[in-house]
Short mmCIF file of N, CA and C in Angstrom, two decimals:
data_model
loop_
_atom_site.label_atom_id
_atom_site.label_comp_id
_atom_site.label_asym_id
_atom_site.label_seq_id
_atom_site.Cartn_x
_atom_site.Cartn_y
_atom_site.Cartn_z
N MET A 213 -24.68 -18.23 -25.90
CA MET A 213 -23.30 -17.82 -26.13
C MET A 213 -22.71 -17.33 -24.81
N LYS A 214 -21.45 -17.64 -24.62
CA LYS A 214 -20.71 -17.18 -23.45
C LYS A 214 -19.77 -16.06 -23.87
N THR A 215 -19.55 -15.12 -22.97
CA THR A 215 -18.67 -13.99 -23.23
C THR A 215 -17.66 -13.86 -22.10
N LEU A 216 -16.40 -13.73 -22.46
CA LEU A 216 -15.38 -13.48 -21.45
C LEU A 216 -15.55 -12.07 -20.90
N LYS A 217 -15.31 -11.94 -19.61
CA LYS A 217 -15.44 -10.64 -18.95
C LYS A 217 -14.05 -10.05 -18.71
N PHE A 218 -13.98 -8.73 -18.71
CA PHE A 218 -12.73 -8.03 -18.43
C PHE A 218 -12.93 -7.10 -17.25
N ASP A 219 -11.93 -7.04 -16.39
CA ASP A 219 -11.92 -6.10 -15.27
C ASP A 219 -10.66 -5.26 -15.44
N PHE A 220 -10.85 -4.00 -15.75
CA PHE A 220 -9.70 -3.15 -16.03
C PHE A 220 -9.07 -2.56 -14.77
N SER A 221 -9.66 -2.84 -13.62
CA SER A 221 -9.05 -2.49 -12.34
C SER A 221 -8.15 -3.67 -11.97
N ASN A 222 -6.94 -3.67 -12.46
CA ASN A 222 -6.09 -4.86 -12.43
C ASN A 222 -4.70 -4.49 -11.94
N MET A 223 -4.21 -5.24 -10.96
CA MET A 223 -2.87 -5.01 -10.42
C MET A 223 -2.05 -6.30 -10.52
N GLY A 224 -0.79 -6.16 -10.83
CA GLY A 224 0.10 -7.30 -10.91
C GLY A 224 0.77 -7.59 -9.58
N GLY A 225 1.36 -8.77 -9.48
CA GLY A 225 2.18 -9.12 -8.32
C GLY A 225 1.45 -9.89 -7.24
N ILE A 226 2.23 -10.37 -6.30
CA ILE A 226 1.75 -11.17 -5.18
C ILE A 226 1.89 -10.34 -3.91
N CYS A 227 0.93 -10.47 -2.98
CA CYS A 227 1.00 -9.70 -1.74
C CYS A 227 1.19 -10.57 -0.49
N ARG A 228 0.91 -11.88 -0.56
CA ARG A 228 1.14 -12.80 0.57
C ARG A 228 1.53 -14.16 0.04
N MET A 229 2.43 -14.86 0.77
CA MET A 229 2.88 -16.17 0.31
C MET A 229 3.25 -17.05 1.49
N TYR A 230 2.81 -18.32 1.40
CA TYR A 230 3.12 -19.31 2.42
C TYR A 230 3.58 -20.60 1.75
N ALA A 231 4.66 -21.17 2.24
CA ALA A 231 5.12 -22.50 1.82
C ALA A 231 4.58 -23.48 2.85
N ILE A 232 3.81 -24.47 2.38
CA ILE A 232 3.11 -25.37 3.28
C ILE A 232 3.58 -26.81 3.02
N PRO A 233 4.15 -27.46 4.04
CA PRO A 233 4.54 -28.86 3.85
C PRO A 233 3.28 -29.74 3.82
N PRO A 234 3.33 -30.87 3.13
CA PRO A 234 2.16 -31.75 3.04
C PRO A 234 1.62 -32.18 4.40
N SER A 235 2.48 -32.28 5.41
CA SER A 235 2.03 -32.72 6.73
C SER A 235 1.06 -31.74 7.40
N CYS A 236 0.99 -30.51 6.93
CA CYS A 236 0.11 -29.51 7.53
C CYS A 236 -1.29 -29.48 6.93
N ILE A 237 -1.48 -30.17 5.80
CA ILE A 237 -2.78 -30.16 5.13
C ILE A 237 -3.48 -31.49 5.32
N ARG A 238 -4.69 -31.43 5.87
CA ARG A 238 -5.51 -32.62 6.03
C ARG A 238 -6.14 -33.00 4.68
N ARG A 239 -6.74 -31.99 4.02
CA ARG A 239 -7.34 -32.24 2.70
C ARG A 239 -7.68 -30.90 2.06
N VAL A 240 -7.93 -30.95 0.76
CA VAL A 240 -8.44 -29.81 0.02
C VAL A 240 -9.80 -30.24 -0.53
N ARG A 241 -10.84 -29.49 -0.18
CA ARG A 241 -12.19 -29.89 -0.60
C ARG A 241 -12.82 -28.79 -1.45
N LYS A 242 -13.73 -29.20 -2.32
CA LYS A 242 -14.38 -28.28 -3.25
C LYS A 242 -15.82 -28.02 -2.86
N ASP A 243 -16.21 -26.76 -2.92
CA ASP A 243 -17.61 -26.36 -2.77
C ASP A 243 -18.17 -26.26 -4.18
N TYR A 244 -19.01 -27.21 -4.55
CA TYR A 244 -19.51 -27.27 -5.92
C TYR A 244 -20.51 -26.16 -6.24
N MET A 245 -21.04 -25.50 -5.24
CA MET A 245 -21.94 -24.37 -5.47
C MET A 245 -21.17 -23.13 -5.91
N THR A 246 -20.04 -22.85 -5.27
CA THR A 246 -19.27 -21.65 -5.58
C THR A 246 -18.11 -21.92 -6.53
N GLY A 247 -17.68 -23.18 -6.61
CA GLY A 247 -16.52 -23.52 -7.42
C GLY A 247 -15.21 -23.29 -6.70
N LEU A 248 -15.27 -22.76 -5.46
CA LEU A 248 -14.05 -22.51 -4.69
C LEU A 248 -13.62 -23.77 -3.93
N TYR A 249 -12.35 -23.81 -3.63
CA TYR A 249 -11.78 -24.88 -2.84
C TYR A 249 -11.45 -24.35 -1.45
N TYR A 250 -11.44 -25.24 -0.48
CA TYR A 250 -11.11 -24.91 0.90
C TYR A 250 -9.99 -25.82 1.36
N VAL A 251 -9.06 -25.26 2.12
CA VAL A 251 -7.97 -26.05 2.66
C VAL A 251 -8.30 -26.35 4.12
N ASP A 252 -8.34 -27.63 4.45
CA ASP A 252 -8.50 -28.05 5.85
C ASP A 252 -7.10 -28.33 6.39
N PHE A 253 -6.66 -27.48 7.31
CA PHE A 253 -5.32 -27.61 7.86
C PHE A 253 -5.32 -28.57 9.03
N ARG A 254 -4.28 -29.38 9.09
CA ARG A 254 -4.05 -30.27 10.23
C ARG A 254 -3.39 -29.46 11.35
N ASN A 255 -2.42 -28.64 10.97
CA ASN A 255 -1.74 -27.74 11.91
C ASN A 255 -1.04 -26.65 11.11
N TYR A 256 -0.54 -25.66 11.82
CA TYR A 256 0.14 -24.53 11.19
C TYR A 256 1.62 -24.46 11.57
N ASP A 257 2.09 -25.45 12.32
CA ASP A 257 3.41 -25.40 12.94
C ASP A 257 4.57 -25.23 11.97
N ASN A 258 4.57 -25.93 10.86
CA ASN A 258 5.72 -25.93 9.96
C ASN A 258 5.52 -25.12 8.69
N ILE A 259 4.45 -24.32 8.65
CA ILE A 259 4.22 -23.43 7.51
C ILE A 259 5.25 -22.30 7.58
N ILE A 260 5.80 -21.96 6.43
CA ILE A 260 6.80 -20.90 6.37
C ILE A 260 6.21 -19.70 5.62
N PHE A 261 6.09 -18.59 6.33
CA PHE A 261 5.62 -17.34 5.75
C PHE A 261 6.80 -16.65 5.07
N ILE A 262 6.62 -16.25 3.82
CA ILE A 262 7.67 -15.55 3.09
C ILE A 262 7.17 -14.12 2.87
N PRO A 263 7.71 -13.16 3.64
CA PRO A 263 7.26 -11.77 3.48
C PRO A 263 7.57 -11.25 2.07
N ILE A 264 6.69 -10.40 1.58
CA ILE A 264 6.86 -9.83 0.25
C ILE A 264 7.80 -8.64 0.35
N TYR A 265 8.84 -8.66 -0.45
CA TYR A 265 9.84 -7.59 -0.47
C TYR A 265 9.75 -6.86 -1.80
N ALA A 266 9.53 -5.59 -1.76
CA ALA A 266 9.48 -4.72 -2.95
C ALA A 266 8.38 -5.18 -3.91
N ASP A 267 7.71 -4.24 -4.45
CA ASP A 267 6.56 -4.51 -5.31
C ASP A 267 6.89 -5.27 -6.59
N ASP A 268 8.10 -5.16 -7.07
CA ASP A 268 8.43 -5.71 -8.38
C ASP A 268 9.18 -7.03 -8.34
N THR A 269 9.18 -7.72 -7.20
CA THR A 269 10.03 -8.90 -7.10
C THR A 269 9.29 -10.23 -6.95
N PHE A 270 7.97 -10.22 -6.74
CA PHE A 270 7.23 -11.47 -6.56
C PHE A 270 6.28 -11.69 -7.73
N TYR A 271 6.22 -12.93 -8.21
CA TYR A 271 5.41 -13.21 -9.40
C TYR A 271 4.86 -14.63 -9.36
N PHE A 272 3.87 -14.86 -10.21
CA PHE A 272 3.28 -16.18 -10.44
C PHE A 272 3.11 -16.34 -11.94
N ASN A 273 3.58 -17.46 -12.47
CA ASN A 273 3.38 -17.80 -13.88
C ASN A 273 2.87 -19.24 -13.96
N GLU A 274 1.90 -19.44 -14.82
CA GLU A 274 1.35 -20.77 -15.07
C GLU A 274 1.22 -20.92 -16.58
N ASP A 275 2.05 -21.77 -17.16
CA ASP A 275 2.06 -21.97 -18.61
C ASP A 275 1.49 -23.34 -18.95
N GLN A 276 0.42 -23.33 -19.74
CA GLN A 276 -0.19 -24.58 -20.17
C GLN A 276 0.53 -25.11 -21.40
N SER A 277 0.70 -26.42 -21.44
CA SER A 277 1.26 -27.06 -22.62
C SER A 277 0.47 -28.34 -22.88
N PHE A 278 0.64 -28.86 -24.08
CA PHE A 278 -0.02 -30.11 -24.43
C PHE A 278 1.01 -31.03 -25.06
N ASP A 279 1.05 -32.26 -24.57
CA ASP A 279 1.98 -33.24 -25.10
C ASP A 279 1.22 -34.57 -25.19
N ASN A 280 1.90 -35.62 -25.55
CA ASN A 280 1.29 -36.93 -25.74
C ASN A 280 0.43 -37.39 -24.56
N PRO A 281 0.87 -37.25 -23.30
CA PRO A 281 0.00 -37.71 -22.22
C PRO A 281 -1.18 -36.77 -21.93
N GLY A 282 -1.17 -35.54 -22.47
CA GLY A 282 -2.27 -34.61 -22.25
C GLY A 282 -1.78 -33.25 -21.79
N ASP A 283 -2.68 -32.50 -21.17
CA ASP A 283 -2.34 -31.16 -20.70
C ASP A 283 -1.34 -31.22 -19.56
N GLY A 284 -0.52 -30.18 -19.50
CA GLY A 284 0.40 -30.01 -18.39
C GLY A 284 0.50 -28.53 -18.07
N TYR A 285 0.77 -28.22 -16.83
CA TYR A 285 0.86 -26.84 -16.38
C TYR A 285 2.20 -26.64 -15.67
N SER A 286 3.01 -25.78 -16.25
CA SER A 286 4.30 -25.44 -15.65
C SER A 286 4.08 -24.27 -14.71
N ILE A 287 4.31 -24.50 -13.42
CA ILE A 287 4.06 -23.51 -12.38
C ILE A 287 5.39 -22.93 -11.92
N ASN A 288 5.48 -21.61 -11.87
CA ASN A 288 6.64 -20.91 -11.33
C ASN A 288 6.15 -19.75 -10.47
N ILE A 289 6.52 -19.79 -9.21
CA ILE A 289 6.18 -18.74 -8.26
C ILE A 289 7.49 -18.29 -7.65
N GLY A 290 7.80 -17.02 -7.77
CA GLY A 290 9.12 -16.60 -7.32
C GLY A 290 9.14 -15.25 -6.66
N GLY A 291 10.32 -14.94 -6.13
CA GLY A 291 10.50 -13.67 -5.47
C GLY A 291 11.93 -13.52 -5.00
N VAL A 292 12.11 -12.57 -4.08
CA VAL A 292 13.43 -12.24 -3.58
C VAL A 292 13.39 -12.17 -2.06
N ILE A 293 14.35 -12.83 -1.44
CA ILE A 293 14.57 -12.69 0.00
C ILE A 293 15.81 -11.81 0.12
N PRO A 294 15.64 -10.57 0.62
CA PRO A 294 16.78 -9.66 0.63
C PRO A 294 17.84 -10.04 1.65
N LYS A 295 19.07 -9.80 1.28
CA LYS A 295 20.24 -9.96 2.13
C LYS A 295 20.46 -11.41 2.54
N LEU A 296 21.64 -11.89 2.34
CA LEU A 296 22.02 -13.23 2.77
C LEU A 296 22.24 -13.18 4.27
N MET A 297 21.20 -13.50 5.04
CA MET A 297 21.25 -13.37 6.49
C MET A 297 21.43 -14.72 7.16
N PHE A 298 22.31 -14.79 8.13
CA PHE A 298 22.55 -16.01 8.89
C PHE A 298 21.26 -16.51 9.54
N GLU A 299 20.41 -15.60 10.02
CA GLU A 299 19.17 -15.98 10.72
C GLU A 299 18.21 -16.78 9.82
N ASN A 300 18.34 -16.68 8.50
CA ASN A 300 17.46 -17.40 7.58
C ASN A 300 18.04 -18.73 7.10
N THR A 301 19.28 -19.03 7.45
CA THR A 301 19.97 -20.20 6.91
C THR A 301 19.20 -21.50 7.14
N SER A 302 18.70 -21.72 8.34
CA SER A 302 17.99 -22.96 8.66
C SER A 302 16.69 -23.08 7.85
N ASP A 303 15.90 -22.02 7.82
CA ASP A 303 14.63 -22.07 7.08
C ASP A 303 14.85 -22.21 5.58
N ILE A 304 15.88 -21.55 5.04
CA ILE A 304 16.18 -21.69 3.61
C ILE A 304 16.57 -23.13 3.31
N SER A 305 17.35 -23.74 4.19
CA SER A 305 17.76 -25.14 4.02
C SER A 305 16.54 -26.06 4.03
N ILE A 306 15.59 -25.81 4.93
CA ILE A 306 14.35 -26.60 4.98
C ILE A 306 13.58 -26.44 3.68
N LEU A 307 13.46 -25.21 3.19
CA LEU A 307 12.75 -24.95 1.94
C LEU A 307 13.42 -25.66 0.77
N GLU A 308 14.75 -25.61 0.70
CA GLU A 308 15.48 -26.22 -0.41
C GLU A 308 15.36 -27.75 -0.43
N ARG A 309 15.15 -28.36 0.69
CA ARG A 309 15.12 -29.81 0.77
C ARG A 309 13.72 -30.42 0.79
N GLY A 310 12.71 -29.56 0.84
CA GLY A 310 11.34 -30.06 0.95
C GLY A 310 10.57 -30.01 -0.35
N GLN A 311 9.35 -30.51 -0.27
CA GLN A 311 8.38 -30.39 -1.35
C GLN A 311 7.18 -29.66 -0.76
N TRP A 312 6.62 -28.71 -1.50
CA TRP A 312 5.71 -27.75 -0.92
C TRP A 312 4.43 -27.53 -1.71
N TYR A 313 3.39 -27.25 -0.97
CA TYR A 313 2.24 -26.55 -1.52
C TYR A 313 2.57 -25.07 -1.34
N VAL A 314 2.09 -24.21 -2.23
CA VAL A 314 2.27 -22.77 -2.04
C VAL A 314 0.90 -22.12 -2.10
N LEU A 315 0.56 -21.45 -1.02
CA LEU A 315 -0.68 -20.69 -0.92
C LEU A 315 -0.31 -19.22 -1.02
N PHE A 316 -0.93 -18.51 -1.97
CA PHE A 316 -0.56 -17.11 -2.15
C PHE A 316 -1.77 -16.29 -2.57
N ALA A 317 -1.68 -14.99 -2.29
CA ALA A 317 -2.72 -14.04 -2.69
C ALA A 317 -2.07 -13.02 -3.62
N ASP A 318 -2.78 -12.68 -4.70
CA ASP A 318 -2.26 -11.64 -5.57
C ASP A 318 -2.84 -10.28 -5.18
N ASN A 319 -2.38 -9.25 -5.82
CA ASN A 319 -2.79 -7.89 -5.46
C ASN A 319 -4.22 -7.56 -5.90
N ASN A 320 -4.88 -8.49 -6.57
CA ASN A 320 -6.29 -8.32 -6.92
C ASN A 320 -7.21 -9.05 -5.93
N GLY A 321 -6.62 -9.65 -4.89
CA GLY A 321 -7.40 -10.33 -3.88
C GLY A 321 -7.70 -11.79 -4.19
N ARG A 322 -7.13 -12.31 -5.24
CA ARG A 322 -7.36 -13.70 -5.62
C ARG A 322 -6.38 -14.60 -4.87
N VAL A 323 -6.88 -15.66 -4.25
CA VAL A 323 -6.05 -16.59 -3.48
C VAL A 323 -5.98 -17.90 -4.25
N LYS A 324 -4.76 -18.43 -4.40
CA LYS A 324 -4.56 -19.65 -5.16
C LYS A 324 -3.68 -20.63 -4.39
N LEU A 325 -3.87 -21.91 -4.69
CA LEU A 325 -3.04 -22.97 -4.13
C LEU A 325 -2.36 -23.69 -5.28
N ALA A 326 -1.03 -23.77 -5.22
CA ALA A 326 -0.26 -24.52 -6.21
C ALA A 326 0.24 -25.79 -5.53
N GLY A 327 0.25 -26.86 -6.31
CA GLY A 327 0.62 -28.17 -5.78
C GLY A 327 -0.64 -28.99 -5.57
N ASP A 328 -0.49 -30.29 -5.66
CA ASP A 328 -1.63 -31.18 -5.41
C ASP A 328 -1.12 -32.47 -4.78
N ASP A 329 -2.01 -33.46 -4.63
CA ASP A 329 -1.62 -34.71 -3.97
C ASP A 329 -0.52 -35.45 -4.72
N GLU A 330 -0.48 -35.28 -6.03
CA GLU A 330 0.49 -36.01 -6.85
C GLU A 330 1.82 -35.27 -7.00
N VAL A 331 1.75 -33.94 -7.17
CA VAL A 331 2.94 -33.14 -7.47
C VAL A 331 2.99 -31.93 -6.55
N ARG A 332 4.12 -31.76 -5.91
CA ARG A 332 4.33 -30.56 -5.09
C ARG A 332 5.45 -29.75 -5.71
N LEU A 333 5.63 -28.55 -5.21
CA LEU A 333 6.61 -27.65 -5.79
C LEU A 333 7.96 -27.79 -5.11
N LYS A 334 9.00 -27.56 -5.89
CA LYS A 334 10.38 -27.58 -5.41
C LYS A 334 10.86 -26.15 -5.30
N PHE A 335 11.56 -25.83 -4.21
CA PHE A 335 12.10 -24.51 -3.95
C PHE A 335 13.53 -24.45 -4.47
N LEU A 336 13.77 -23.61 -5.48
CA LEU A 336 15.08 -23.48 -6.10
C LEU A 336 15.61 -22.07 -5.83
N THR A 337 16.92 -21.95 -5.55
CA THR A 337 17.47 -20.66 -5.17
C THR A 337 18.63 -20.23 -6.07
N HIS A 338 18.84 -18.93 -6.09
CA HIS A 338 20.02 -18.31 -6.69
C HIS A 338 20.47 -17.25 -5.70
N LYS A 339 21.58 -17.51 -5.02
CA LYS A 339 22.10 -16.60 -4.00
C LYS A 339 23.21 -15.75 -4.60
N THR A 340 23.17 -14.45 -4.27
CA THR A 340 24.17 -13.56 -4.83
C THR A 340 24.42 -12.37 -3.92
N THR A 341 25.65 -11.88 -3.95
CA THR A 341 25.98 -10.63 -3.27
C THR A 341 25.94 -9.48 -4.26
N GLY A 342 25.82 -9.78 -5.55
CA GLY A 342 25.94 -8.75 -6.56
C GLY A 342 27.41 -8.45 -6.79
N THR A 343 27.68 -7.55 -7.73
CA THR A 343 29.07 -7.19 -8.02
C THR A 343 29.40 -5.76 -7.62
N ARG A 344 28.37 -4.94 -7.43
CA ARG A 344 28.57 -3.54 -7.05
C ARG A 344 27.81 -3.26 -5.75
N ALA A 345 28.20 -2.22 -5.06
CA ALA A 345 27.52 -1.85 -3.82
C ALA A 345 26.04 -1.56 -4.03
N ALA A 346 25.67 -1.09 -5.22
CA ALA A 346 24.27 -0.77 -5.51
C ALA A 346 23.43 -2.00 -5.84
N ASP A 347 24.07 -3.15 -6.10
CA ASP A 347 23.34 -4.38 -6.42
C ASP A 347 22.65 -4.94 -5.19
N ARG A 348 21.64 -5.77 -5.42
CA ARG A 348 20.96 -6.43 -4.30
C ARG A 348 21.77 -7.63 -3.83
N ASN A 349 21.96 -7.71 -2.54
CA ASN A 349 22.48 -8.90 -1.89
C ASN A 349 21.21 -9.69 -1.56
N GLN A 350 21.03 -10.88 -2.15
CA GLN A 350 19.72 -11.51 -2.07
C GLN A 350 19.75 -13.00 -2.35
N ILE A 351 18.60 -13.60 -2.06
CA ILE A 351 18.30 -14.96 -2.51
C ILE A 351 17.10 -14.84 -3.42
N ALA A 352 17.32 -15.00 -4.71
CA ALA A 352 16.20 -15.08 -5.65
C ALA A 352 15.73 -16.53 -5.62
N PHE A 353 14.42 -16.73 -5.54
CA PHE A 353 13.92 -18.10 -5.45
C PHE A 353 12.75 -18.31 -6.39
N THR A 354 12.54 -19.59 -6.69
CA THR A 354 11.39 -20.00 -7.49
C THR A 354 10.85 -21.30 -6.93
N PHE A 355 9.55 -21.36 -6.71
CA PHE A 355 8.87 -22.63 -6.46
C PHE A 355 8.42 -23.11 -7.83
N SER A 356 8.79 -24.33 -8.21
CA SER A 356 8.50 -24.82 -9.56
C SER A 356 7.93 -26.23 -9.54
N SER A 357 7.06 -26.49 -10.50
CA SER A 357 6.58 -27.85 -10.74
C SER A 357 5.91 -27.91 -12.11
N ILE A 358 5.70 -29.11 -12.57
CA ILE A 358 4.86 -29.34 -13.74
C ILE A 358 3.75 -30.25 -13.26
N GLN A 359 2.53 -29.74 -13.32
CA GLN A 359 1.36 -30.44 -12.78
C GLN A 359 0.41 -30.83 -13.89
N GLU A 360 -0.40 -31.83 -13.61
CA GLU A 360 -1.43 -32.25 -14.54
C GLU A 360 -2.60 -31.27 -14.55
N ASN A 361 -2.80 -30.57 -13.42
CA ASN A 361 -3.92 -29.64 -13.28
C ASN A 361 -3.41 -28.24 -12.98
N PRO A 362 -4.18 -27.21 -13.33
CA PRO A 362 -3.76 -25.85 -13.00
C PRO A 362 -3.91 -25.58 -11.50
N THR A 363 -3.37 -24.45 -11.05
CA THR A 363 -3.56 -24.04 -9.66
C THR A 363 -5.05 -23.84 -9.42
N ILE A 364 -5.45 -23.94 -8.16
CA ILE A 364 -6.88 -23.82 -7.86
C ILE A 364 -7.16 -22.56 -7.04
N ASP A 365 -8.38 -22.03 -7.21
CA ASP A 365 -8.81 -20.87 -6.45
C ASP A 365 -9.28 -21.31 -5.08
N ILE A 366 -8.73 -20.67 -4.07
CA ILE A 366 -9.04 -20.98 -2.68
C ILE A 366 -9.84 -19.84 -2.09
N THR A 367 -10.76 -20.15 -1.20
CA THR A 367 -11.50 -19.09 -0.52
C THR A 367 -10.53 -18.19 0.25
N PRO A 368 -10.69 -16.88 0.17
CA PRO A 368 -9.78 -15.97 0.87
C PRO A 368 -9.74 -16.20 2.37
N ASP A 369 -10.79 -16.79 2.96
CA ASP A 369 -10.79 -17.05 4.40
C ASP A 369 -9.66 -17.98 4.81
N ASP A 370 -9.25 -18.90 3.95
CA ASP A 370 -8.23 -19.87 4.30
C ASP A 370 -6.87 -19.22 4.51
N ILE A 371 -6.53 -18.21 3.72
CA ILE A 371 -5.24 -17.56 3.91
C ILE A 371 -5.26 -16.70 5.17
N ASP A 372 -6.43 -16.20 5.54
CA ASP A 372 -6.55 -15.39 6.75
C ASP A 372 -6.41 -16.23 8.02
N LYS A 373 -6.68 -17.53 7.93
CA LYS A 373 -6.53 -18.41 9.10
C LYS A 373 -5.07 -18.55 9.54
N ILE A 374 -4.16 -18.41 8.58
CA ILE A 374 -2.75 -18.66 8.85
C ILE A 374 -2.11 -17.50 9.57
N TYR A 375 -2.37 -16.29 9.11
CA TYR A 375 -1.63 -15.12 9.62
C TYR A 375 -2.33 -14.45 10.76
#
């Protein structure tokens, strides 16, 4: 018999995030002994680091569904880029027009890669100044896709190579 394990030392949220264009990844390989995957990078030149702003604004959701062709996984990874800044205009435009892998670490130390060879994530934005001075002037964003497979666990060493 198998038993699910629980770890009650549990924190929500994401602590690091990178948008990676397909041209930067040579391959993703699996270590069958550990079950972890490793990302072999071709280069780091066009990877976009998205700093985490405020503890309550970054999230990851993966919803499994089943339909006629089989399992599907709806992936949503989102957050907030504070203040509509001119200095970010070019990078935001690149993100909006590209297709991405997203490598991220959660606050429990788990590193995951979303996107695969068949399906990559699309960067969608909602820009707002708010209506009151106390509101956030921001770009709320979501990386989204529907994939045949769930996100994969990546060795934590791979995210450390980037930063």
